[in-house]
Amino acid sequence: MSEKIRIGIIGAGGIFRSRHFPGLAKIGDAEVVAICNRSEASAGAIAREFGLSPRLMSDPNALISSGDVDAVMIGTWPYRHCEYVLASLDAGKHVFVQARMAMNLREAKAMYARARETGLVTQICPSPMAMKGDWFIQRLIREGYLGEIYHVYTRSFSGDNCDPDQPLHWRQIDRYSGLNALNMGILVEIVQRWAGQMKSITAHAETFIRSRPLADGEASGPVERPDSVHILGQMENGAQAAFLFSSVARFGTDPQVELYGSEGTLIYKLDSDTILGGRAGDSGLSEIPIPDAEAREWTVEQDFVSAIRGGPPGDTTFEAGLKYMAFTEAVFRSVERGGAVHLPLVD
């Protein structure tokens, strides 16, 4: 491998502008050598925006097969993730892919299996939600702050999609988004990292606004992904869990994860990175400041490069992604068939 990790990017969109390019700019031993977008013109515009001089491409397969690319970062919509991940691994490239991992569990399994076969570094972009207090809350739970966990409640209510005249978004179209819906996979990955895996779930979903105008304004199209999903379940550790998601809850309360146990309670307010806690004998909940030494920062790009150099694999590996994709698959099996679905899935 060259002295610097040479990175090729497929699909340099919004998150690359807001996070990945600024993050990569801080890394001395990595460089962006190629950007592939739908057009070379758009790739060039982004390169100029960040003062980069990579090769500009519009053919993902040409980038993947390039001999001067060590690692591929994929920022496309989920419908291209599996195809580009498998091709990159087959070409001997390390891979970083946006969440959500894949369209469905079948694709996630194929990606995970190929990653294991090749032994290359594979990571999924983590959510910035709860990142700041992630290490701290894991330590509190590990040290017994909650005691035995009884309940885990996760709520993400927003009014983002309340306006029926809001144009149809790609996340609301099956062929682009697959089974993914709302913040489900992202928040479930966080909860399972903190409190353990799910054992069984029962889910209901609804699409209240069933059609939306297309971006060109000339016609409307069907909304194919639900704007509300409610899930009840039991965790492997015996705790009861509930996950409530809606994008049509006008003035919805702040998203949060609530954990209740035999010895205490922890509530993580996701928008403000505020942790509230209380234990037996306390008069109520009070804020628990996140210690500076344990405040996790956004170092996603450095974590990927460090893993390639032989460092830790990170939290959001393909194995972790496979677990939340299994949860997502179970949710929509329950929605379609009715009744409980048990995990791990056997088919």
Coordinates of C-alpha atoms in Angstrom, one line a residue, residues 123-323:
Q123 CA -17.4 0.1 7.8
I124 CA -20.9 1.7 7.8
C125 CA -21.2 5.4 8.4
P126 CA -22.4 5.8 12.0
S127 CA -25.2 8.2 12.9
P128 CA -24.2 11.4 14.6
M129 CA -27.2 10.9 16.9
A130 CA -26.1 10.0 20.4
M131 CA -22.4 9.9 19.3
K132 CA -21.3 12.4 21.9
G133 CA -22.5 10.4 24.9
D134 CA -22.1 6.9 23.4
W135 CA -19.0 5.8 25.4
F136 CA -20.3 7.4 28.6
I137 CA -23.7 5.8 28.6
Q138 CA -22.2 2.5 27.7
R139 CA -19.9 2.8 30.8
L140 CA -22.8 3.7 33.0
I141 CA -24.8 0.7 31.9
R142 CA -21.8 -1.6 32.2
E143 CA -21.1 -0.4 35.7
G144 CA -24.6 -1.2 36.8
Y145 CA -26.3 2.2 36.9
L146 CA -29.5 0.7 35.6
G147 CA -29.2 -2.7 37.3
E148 CA -31.3 -5.3 35.5
I149 CA -32.9 -3.6 32.4
Y150 CA -36.7 -3.7 32.4
H151 CA -37.8 -1.4 29.7
V152 CA -36.2 0.3 26.6
Y153 CA -38.3 2.9 24.9
T154 CA -37.2 4.8 21.8
R155 CA -39.2 7.6 20.3
S156 CA -38.5 9.6 17.2
F157 CA -41.5 11.9 16.3
S158 CA -41.1 14.8 13.9
G159 CA -43.3 16.8 11.5
D160 CA -40.8 16.7 8.7
N161 CA -43.4 15.1 6.3
C162 CA -46.6 16.7 7.5
D163 CA -47.0 18.9 4.4
P164 CA -48.7 16.9 1.7
D165 CA -47.4 19.3 -0.9
Q166 CA -43.8 18.4 0.0
P167 CA -42.2 16.7 -3.0
L168 CA -41.7 12.9 -3.0
H169 CA -38.3 12.1 -1.6
W170 CA -36.1 9.2 -2.7
R171 CA -36.3 7.7 0.8
Q172 CA -40.1 7.2 0.2
I173 CA -39.5 5.1 -3.0
D174 CA -39.1 1.4 -2.6
R175 CA -36.7 0.9 -5.5
Y176 CA -34.2 3.3 -4.0
S177 CA -34.6 2.8 -0.3
G178 CA -35.6 -0.9 0.1
L179 CA -37.1 -1.8 3.5
N180 CA -35.5 1.1 5.2
A181 CA -37.9 3.6 6.8
L182 CA -37.5 6.7 8.9
N183 CA -34.8 6.6 11.5
M184 CA -35.4 3.0 12.4
G185 CA -32.2 1.3 11.5
I186 CA -30.0 4.1 12.8
L187 CA -31.7 4.2 16.2
V188 CA -32.0 0.4 16.5
E189 CA -28.3 0.1 16.0
I190 CA -27.6 2.5 18.8
V191 CA -30.1 0.8 21.2
Q192 CA -28.7 -2.7 20.4
R193 CA -25.2 -1.5 21.1
W194 CA -26.3 -0.1 24.5
A195 CA -28.9 -2.6 25.7
G196 CA -28.5 -5.8 23.7
Q197 CA -30.2 -7.6 20.9
M198 CA -33.9 -8.1 20.2
K199 CA -35.5 -11.5 20.7
S200 CA -39.0 -10.9 19.1
I201 CA -41.0 -8.0 17.7
T202 CA -44.5 -7.1 16.6
A203 CA -44.9 -4.1 14.3
H204 CA -47.5 -1.9 12.7
A205 CA -46.9 0.6 10.0
E206 CA -49.0 3.2 8.3
T207 CA -48.7 5.7 5.4
F208 CA -51.0 8.6 6.1
I209 CA -50.0 10.7 3.2
R210 CA -50.2 8.3 0.3
S211 CA -49.1 10.4 -2.6
R212 CA -46.9 13.4 -3.1
P213 CA -45.9 15.7 -6.0
L214 CA -42.9 14.7 -8.0
A215 CA -39.9 17.1 -8.0
D216 CA -40.8 18.5 -11.4
G217 CA -44.3 19.4 -10.2
E218 CA -46.0 17.9 -13.2
A219 CA -47.4 14.9 -11.6
S220 CA -47.6 13.0 -8.3
G221 CA -46.2 9.6 -7.2
P222 CA -47.1 7.1 -4.5
V223 CA -45.4 7.2 -1.1
E224 CA -44.1 3.6 -0.8
R225 CA -42.4 3.7 2.6
P226 CA -44.4 4.3 5.8
D227 CA -44.4 7.6 7.6
S228 CA -45.2 5.9 10.9
V229 CA -43.9 2.6 12.4
H230 CA -44.6 1.4 15.9
I231 CA -42.8 -1.7 17.2
L232 CA -43.2 -3.7 20.4
G233 CA -40.8 -6.4 21.4
Q234 CA -38.8 -8.3 23.9
M235 CA -35.0 -8.3 24.2
E236 CA -32.7 -11.2 24.7
N237 CA -32.0 -10.0 28.3
G238 CA -35.8 -10.1 29.0
A239 CA -36.4 -6.4 28.8
Q240 CA -39.5 -5.1 27.1
A241 CA -38.9 -2.7 24.3
A242 CA -40.9 -0.2 22.2
F243 CA -39.8 1.8 19.2
L244 CA -42.1 4.6 18.0
F245 CA -41.3 6.4 14.7
S246 CA -43.3 9.0 12.8
S247 CA -42.5 11.8 10.4
V248 CA -46.0 13.2 10.4
A249 CA -46.2 14.1 14.1
R250 CA -46.5 17.8 14.0
F251 CA -44.7 19.5 16.9
G252 CA -43.5 16.0 18.0
T253 CA -41.4 15.9 21.2
D254 CA -37.6 15.6 21.0
P255 CA -36.4 12.1 20.0
Q256 CA -35.0 10.2 22.9
V257 CA -34.0 6.8 24.2
E258 CA -35.3 5.8 27.6
L259 CA -33.8 3.0 29.7
Y260 CA -35.5 1.8 32.9
G261 CA -33.9 -0.8 35.2
S262 CA -34.1 -2.3 38.7
E263 CA -31.7 0.3 40.1
G264 CA -32.1 3.4 37.9
T265 CA -33.2 5.2 34.9
L266 CA -31.3 6.8 32.0
I267 CA -32.8 9.1 29.3
Y268 CA -30.8 10.2 26.4
K269 CA -32.2 13.3 24.6
L270 CA -30.9 12.9 21.1
D271 CA -31.2 16.4 19.8
S272 CA -29.3 18.0 22.6
D273 CA -27.0 15.1 23.7
T274 CA -28.4 15.5 27.2
I275 CA -28.4 12.6 29.6
L276 CA -30.9 12.5 32.5
G277 CA -30.5 9.9 35.2
G278 CA -31.8 8.9 38.6
R279 CA -31.3 6.0 40.9
A280 CA -33.2 4.5 43.9
G281 CA -33.3 7.1 46.7
D282 CA -33.0 10.1 44.4
S283 CA -35.9 12.6 44.3
G284 CA -36.1 12.5 40.5
L285 CA -34.1 12.7 37.3
S286 CA -31.3 15.2 36.9
E287 CA -28.8 15.9 34.2
I288 CA -25.6 13.8 34.2
P289 CA -22.9 15.8 32.3
I290 CA -20.9 13.9 29.8
P291 CA -17.3 14.0 31.0
D292 CA -15.0 15.8 28.5
A293 CA -12.7 12.8 28.5
E294 CA -15.5 10.5 27.4
A295 CA -17.3 12.8 24.9
R296 CA -17.1 11.1 21.6
E297 CA -16.3 13.3 18.7
W298 CA -17.0 12.8 14.9
T299 CA -13.8 11.0 13.8
V300 CA -15.5 8.7 11.4
E301 CA -13.1 9.3 8.5
Q302 CA -10.0 8.9 10.8
D303 CA -11.5 5.7 12.3
F304 CA -11.8 4.2 8.8
V305 CA -8.2 5.1 7.8
S306 CA -6.9 3.9 11.2
A307 CA -8.7 0.5 10.7
I308 CA -7.0 0.1 7.3
R309 CA -3.7 0.8 9.1
G310 CA -4.5 -2.1 11.5
G311 CA -6.4 -0.2 14.2
P312 CA -9.7 -1.1 15.8
P313 CA -12.5 -2.1 13.4
G314 CA -15.0 0.4 14.9
D315 CA -18.5 0.0 16.2
T316 CA -20.4 0.2 12.9
T317 CA -19.0 -2.9 11.2
F318 CA -20.9 -5.0 8.6
E319 CA -21.6 -7.4 11.5
A320 CA -23.4 -4.6 13.4
G321 CA -25.2 -3.6 10.2
L322 CA -26.3 -7.1 9.5
K323 CA -28.0 -7.1 12.9

